[in-house]
Amino acid sequence: MSEEKKNITRRDFLKTSGVAAGALIGGGLIGGLVGYNVNNNANVPGKVMPSEHATMVPQAMQFFQNSRDFQVLSNATERIFPKDDLGPGAIDLGVPYFIDHQLAGQYGSNSREYMHGPFAVGAPTQGYQSRLTRADIFKQGIIKLEEEAQKRFNSGFSSLEGKQMDEILTAFQKDEVKMAGTTSAFFFRLLRTATLEGAYSDPMYNGNKNMDGWRMKGFPGHQMAYINVIESEKFQKIEPMPLGEMR
């Protein structure tokens, strides 16, 4: 593999991660920045505290029961989708709250999915294979992230430097961490997919704060029509529109 292909930047990632941001909301996207197969932004600070957000839904934890677990989640998502000169990262986009609220609902309970046996470790292309719900997997995964931080660096996950967090997340991606009823690689895929969905979802779901995720991709959101610009040969930069403001 050439050095050019190895050094994937966040700008390249945002350009190529899906034809349209809306595609992420339906089925999710297998992609991300943190991982042993891409070049990470090593200059992003390691310890990040969740910031205050003002969106359509109250910003309060609904699933996680303590601030430590929520902070671990926040820092993990920030390493996957870090803030840089291109735009905000996962925390400023409200991704941790997006994931928290999704886990508190039907996404977390798998209530609309077939959850009976037999259960087997399937290929990554075979979809959901665990007897555990997403809520159970995230609970265990967050605990394992903290345990792995203590084991490797004798410190909590949220107190680590960015490269140390990346080392742990990469170990999960490579399935090097033992988990019960699922695999660490599967947890990492869930976490990465949920992070990206939170960055590009409609703001009514608590992610994509101020539609900045859409702005980074030049996605116009939910426009009523394009009749006034459809025949133009020039690229149209359109201010994005959320579902809550459609009339």
C-alpha positions as a Python dict, from the first residue, in 0.01 Angstrom:
ca = {
    (1, 'M'): (0, 0, 0),
    (2, 'S'): (139, 342, -93),
    (3, 'E'): (208, 614, 164),
    (4, 'E'): (-55, 830, -7),
    (5, 'K'): (-325, 570, 62),
    (6, 'K'): (-209, 522, 418),
    (7, 'N'): (-232, 890, 510),
    (8, 'I'): (-608, 930, 488),
    (9, 'T'): (-708, 1273, 618),
    (10, 'R'): (-1035, 1366, 778),
    (11, 'R'): (-1111, 1590, 481),
    (12, 'D'): (-1072, 1291, 245),
    (13, 'F'): (-1287, 1083, 477),
    (14, 'L'): (-1569, 1337, 481),
    (15, 'K'): (-1562, 1356, 103),
    (16, 'T'): (-1585, 981, 52),
    (17, 'S'): (-1793, 853, 346),
    (18, 'G'): (-2117, 806, 158),
    (19, 'V'): (-2282, 967, -143),
    (20, 'A'): (-2504, 1177, 83),
    (21, 'A'): (-2510, 1226, 457),
    (22, 'G'): (-2871, 1115, 461),
    (23, 'A'): (-2762, 763, 367),
    (24, 'L'): (-2608, 726, 710),
    (25, 'I'): (-2936, 758, 894),
    (26, 'G'): (-3104, 454, 745),
    (27, 'G'): (-2854, 172, 745),
    (28, 'G'): (-2543, 318, 901),
    (29, 'L'): (-2193, 338, 764),
    (30, 'I'): (-1894, 118, 831),
    (31, 'G'): (-1619, 376, 846),
    (32, 'G'): (-1434, 607, 1080),
    (33, 'L'): (-1110, 780, 1161),
    (34, 'V'): (-968, 579, 1451),
    (35, 'G'): (-829, 240, 1358),
    (36, 'Y'): (-518, 50, 1270),
    (37, 'N'): (-587, 93, 897),
    (38, 'V'): (-595, 474, 886),
    (39, 'N'): (-375, 762, 994),
    (40, 'N'): (-520, 925, 1307),
    (41, 'N'): (-508, 1287, 1412),
    (42, 'A'): (-250, 1246, 1688),
    (43, 'N'): (-257, 1616, 1779),
    (44, 'V'): (-614, 1613, 1908),
    (45, 'P'): (-607, 1648, 2289),
    (46, 'G'): (-676, 1326, 2474),
    (47, 'K'): (-891, 1443, 2763),
    (48, 'V'): (-1213, 1606, 2651),
    (49, 'M'): (-1507, 1704, 2869),
    (50, 'P'): (-1860, 1707, 2724),
    (51, 'S'): (-1967, 2061, 2644),
    (52, 'E'): (-2312, 2215, 2686),
    (53, 'H'): (-2548, 2179, 2392),
    (54, 'A'): (-2877, 2344, 2304),
    (55, 'T'): (-3085, 2142, 2059),
    (56, 'M'): (-3450, 2051, 2011),
    (57, 'V'): (-3439, 1772, 2272),
    (58, 'P'): (-3322, 1833, 2633),
    (59, 'Q'): (-2955, 1748, 2674),
    (60, 'A'): (-2967, 1507, 2967),
    (61, 'M'): (-2850, 1150, 3011),
    (62, 'Q'): (-3131, 901, 2961),
    (63, 'F'): (-2941, 573, 2946),
    (64, 'F'): (-2607, 607, 3125),
    (65, 'Q'): (-2643, 621, 3501),
    (66, 'N'): (-2323, 804, 3592),
    (67, 'S'): (-2107, 1079, 3447),
    (68, 'R'): (-1793, 861, 3435),
    (69, 'D'): (-1943, 617, 3186),
    (70, 'F'): (-2085, 902, 2980),
    (71, 'Q'): (-1745, 1073, 2977),
    (72, 'V'): (-1577, 751, 2858),
    (73, 'L'): (-1832, 732, 2577),
    (74, 'S'): (-1776, 1100, 2494),
    (75, 'N'): (-1399, 1068, 2471),
    (76, 'A'): (-1421, 748, 2266),
    (77, 'T'): (-1650, 913, 2011),
    (78, 'E'): (-1425, 1218, 1996),
    (79, 'R'): (-1128, 999, 1904),
    (80, 'I'): (-1335, 840, 1626),
    (81, 'F'): (-1462, 1178, 1499),
    (82, 'P'): (-1217, 1441, 1628),
    (83, 'K'): (-1241, 1818, 1615),
    (84, 'D'): (-999, 1980, 1373),
    (85, 'D'): (-964, 2278, 1140),
    (86, 'L'): (-1240, 2136, 920),
    (87, 'G'): (-1506, 2155, 1189),
    (88, 'P'): (-1634, 2029, 1525),
    (89, 'G'): (-1584, 1681, 1661),
    (90, 'A'): (-1826, 1430, 1807),
    (91, 'I'): (-1867, 1603, 2144),
    (92, 'D'): (-1945, 1946, 2001),
    (93, 'L'): (-2185, 1783, 1755),
    (94, 'G'): (-2376, 1626, 2044),
    (95, 'V'): (-2294, 1269, 1940),
    (96, 'P'): (-2264, 1133, 2298),
    (97, 'Y'): (-2618, 1251, 2375),
    (98, 'F'): (-2741, 1108, 2046),
    (99, 'I'): (-2602, 766, 2137),
    (100, 'D'): (-2726, 789, 2496),
    (101, 'H'): (-3082, 866, 2387),
    (102, 'Q'): (-3078, 599, 2117),
    (103, 'L'): (-2968, 336, 2370),
    (104, 'A'): (-3258, 439, 2595),
    (105, 'G'): (-3505, 359, 2317),
    (106, 'Q'): (-3582, 83, 2069),
    (107, 'Y'): (-3234, 93, 1919),
    (108, 'G'): (-3087, -6, 2256),
    (109, 'S'): (-3345, -273, 2332),
    (110, 'N'): (-3351, -424, 1980),
    (111, 'S'): (-3728, -435, 2026),
    (112, 'R'): (-3799, -444, 1654),
    (113, 'E'): (-3547, -713, 1568),
    (114, 'Y'): (-3543, -1091, 1582),
    (115, 'M'): (-3350, -1177, 1899),
    (116, 'H'): (-3393, -1554, 1932),
    (117, 'G'): (-3135, -1827, 1879),
    (118, 'P'): (-2939, -1995, 1752),
    (119, 'F'): (-2658, -1748, 1813),
    (120, 'A'): (-2325, -1780, 1640),
    (121, 'V'): (-2029, -1558, 1565),
    (122, 'G'): (-2104, -1453, 1209),
    (123, 'A'): (-1905, -1266, 949),
    (124, 'P'): (-1906, -885, 963),
    (125, 'T'): (-2137, -881, 661),
    (126, 'Q'): (-2402, -1090, 839),
    (127, 'G'): (-2532, -817, 1064),
    (128, 'Y'): (-2645, -851, 1423),
    (129, 'Q'): (-2557, -1192, 1570),
    (130, 'S'): (-2540, -1145, 1949),
    (131, 'R'): (-2791, -1258, 2210),
    (132, 'L'): (-2720, -929, 2390),
    (133, 'T'): (-2905, -608, 2313),
    (134, 'R'): (-2714, -301, 2196),
    (135, 'A'): (-2773, -151, 2541),
    (136, 'D'): (-2604, -452, 2704),
    (137, 'I'): (-2315, -440, 2458),
    (138, 'F'): (-2254, -69, 2511),
    (139, 'K'): (-2269, -110, 2890),
    (140, 'Q'): (-2012, -388, 2878),
    (141, 'G'): (-1802, -210, 2616),
    (142, 'I'): (-1773, 108, 2822),
    (143, 'I'): (-1672, -95, 3128),
    (144, 'K'): (-1412, -280, 2919),
    (145, 'L'): (-1269, 46, 2785),
    (146, 'E'): (-1218, 163, 3143),
    (147, 'E'): (-1072, -172, 3252),
    (148, 'E'): (-834, -179, 2958),
    (149, 'A'): (-716, 173, 3042),
    (150, 'Q'): (-642, 69, 3400),
    (151, 'K'): (-469, -248, 3282),
    (152, 'R'): (-245, -81, 3024),
    (153, 'F'): (-184, 264, 3173),
    (154, 'N'): (-301, 244, 3537),
    (155, 'S'): (-541, 531, 3473),
    (156, 'G'): (-902, 595, 3377),
    (157, 'F'): (-983, 604, 3006),
    (158, 'S'): (-1084, 971, 3011),
    (159, 'S'): (-753, 1070, 3172),
    (160, 'L'): (-543, 918, 2895),
    (161, 'E'): (-361, 1096, 2615),
    (162, 'G'): (-511, 1074, 2269),
    (163, 'K'): (-261, 816, 2141),
    (164, 'Q'): (-328, 597, 2444),
    (165, 'M'): (-703, 609, 2379),
    (166, 'D'): (-636, 520, 2016),
    (167, 'E'): (-425, 222, 2122),
    (168, 'I'): (-715, 86, 2326),
    (169, 'L'): (-978, 155, 2059),
    (170, 'T'): (-754, -11, 1801),
    (171, 'A'): (-725, -318, 2026),
    (172, 'F'): (-1105, -335, 2028),
    (173, 'Q'): (-1118, -297, 1651),
    (174, 'K'): (-869, -583, 1613),
    (175, 'D'): (-1079, -797, 1851),
    (176, 'E'): (-795, -827, 2102),
    (177, 'V'): (-1014, -757, 2407),
    (178, 'K'): (-1229, -1036, 2549),
    (179, 'M'): (-1601, -962, 2591),
    (180, 'A'): (-1886, -1190, 2704),
    (181, 'G'): (-2166, -1269, 2461),
    (182, 'T'): (-2015, -1058, 2186),
    (183, 'T'): (-1677, -952, 2050),
    (184, 'S'): (-1485, -631, 2104),
    (185, 'A'): (-1466, -588, 1726),
    (186, 'F'): (-1845, -593, 1707),
    (187, 'F'): (-1872, -337, 1988),
    (188, 'F'): (-1623, -115, 1807),
    (189, 'R'): (-1827, -136, 1486),
    (190, 'L'): (-2143, -42, 1676),
    (191, 'L'): (-1966, 249, 1845),
    (192, 'R'): (-1811, 378, 1523),
    (193, 'T'): (-2134, 348, 1326),
    (194, 'A'): (-2337, 519, 1600),
    (195, 'T'): (-2078, 798, 1616),
    (196, 'L'): (-2110, 867, 1245),
    (197, 'E'): (-2487, 846, 1253),
    (198, 'G'): (-2491, 1096, 1540),
    (199, 'A'): (-2265, 1333, 1350),
    (200, 'Y'): (-2491, 1333, 1044),
    (201, 'S'): (-2842, 1268, 1182),
    (202, 'D'): (-3115, 1528, 1182),
    (203, 'P'): (-3063, 1758, 1485),
    (204, 'M'): (-3401, 1650, 1627),
    (205, 'Y'): (-3225, 1331, 1742),
    (206, 'N'): (-2968, 1527, 1947),
    (207, 'G'): (-2673, 1484, 1713),
    (208, 'N'): (-2542, 1706, 1433),
    (209, 'K'): (-2569, 2016, 1651),
    (210, 'N'): (-2640, 2333, 1451),
    (211, 'M'): (-2629, 2108, 1142),
    (212, 'D'): (-2251, 2145, 1138),
    (213, 'G'): (-2208, 1781, 1036),
    (214, 'W'): (-2414, 1851, 724),
    (215, 'R'): (-2223, 2172, 657),
    (216, 'M'): (-1892, 1985, 656),
    (217, 'K'): (-2026, 1762, 377),
    (218, 'G'): (-2218, 2036, 194),
    (219, 'F'): (-2542, 1843, 256),
    (220, 'P'): (-2855, 2066, 232),
    (221, 'G'): (-3070, 1868, 471),
    (222, 'H'): (-3444, 1850, 404),
    (223, 'Q'): (-3530, 2106, 138),
    (224, 'M'): (-3886, 2135, 12),
    (225, 'A'): (-3770, 2174, -349),
    (226, 'Y'): (-3474, 2263, -571),
    (227, 'I'): (-3676, 2403, -860),
    (228, 'N'): (-3509, 2743, -838),
    (229, 'V'): (-3156, 2605, -879),
    (230, 'I'): (-3194, 2267, -1049),
    (231, 'E'): (-3105, 2396, -1394),
    (232, 'S'): (-2800, 2590, -1280),
    (233, 'E'): (-2464, 2455, -1395),
    (234, 'K'): (-2289, 2602, -1090),
    (235, 'F'): (-2245, 2420, -761),
    (236, 'Q'): (-2513, 2537, -521),
    (237, 'K'): (-2419, 2603, -161),
    (238, 'I'): (-2749, 2574, 23),
    (239, 'E'): (-2807, 2647, 390),
    (240, 'P'): (-2921, 2313, 540),
    (241, 'M'): (-3276, 2270, 663),
    (242, 'P'): (-3373, 2036, 952),
    (243, 'L'): (-3698, 1846, 969),
    (244, 'G'): (-3821, 2062, 1255),
    (245, 'E'): (-3816, 2378, 1043),
    (246, 'M'): (-3992, 2242, 734),
    (247, 'R'): (-4322, 2413, 657),
}
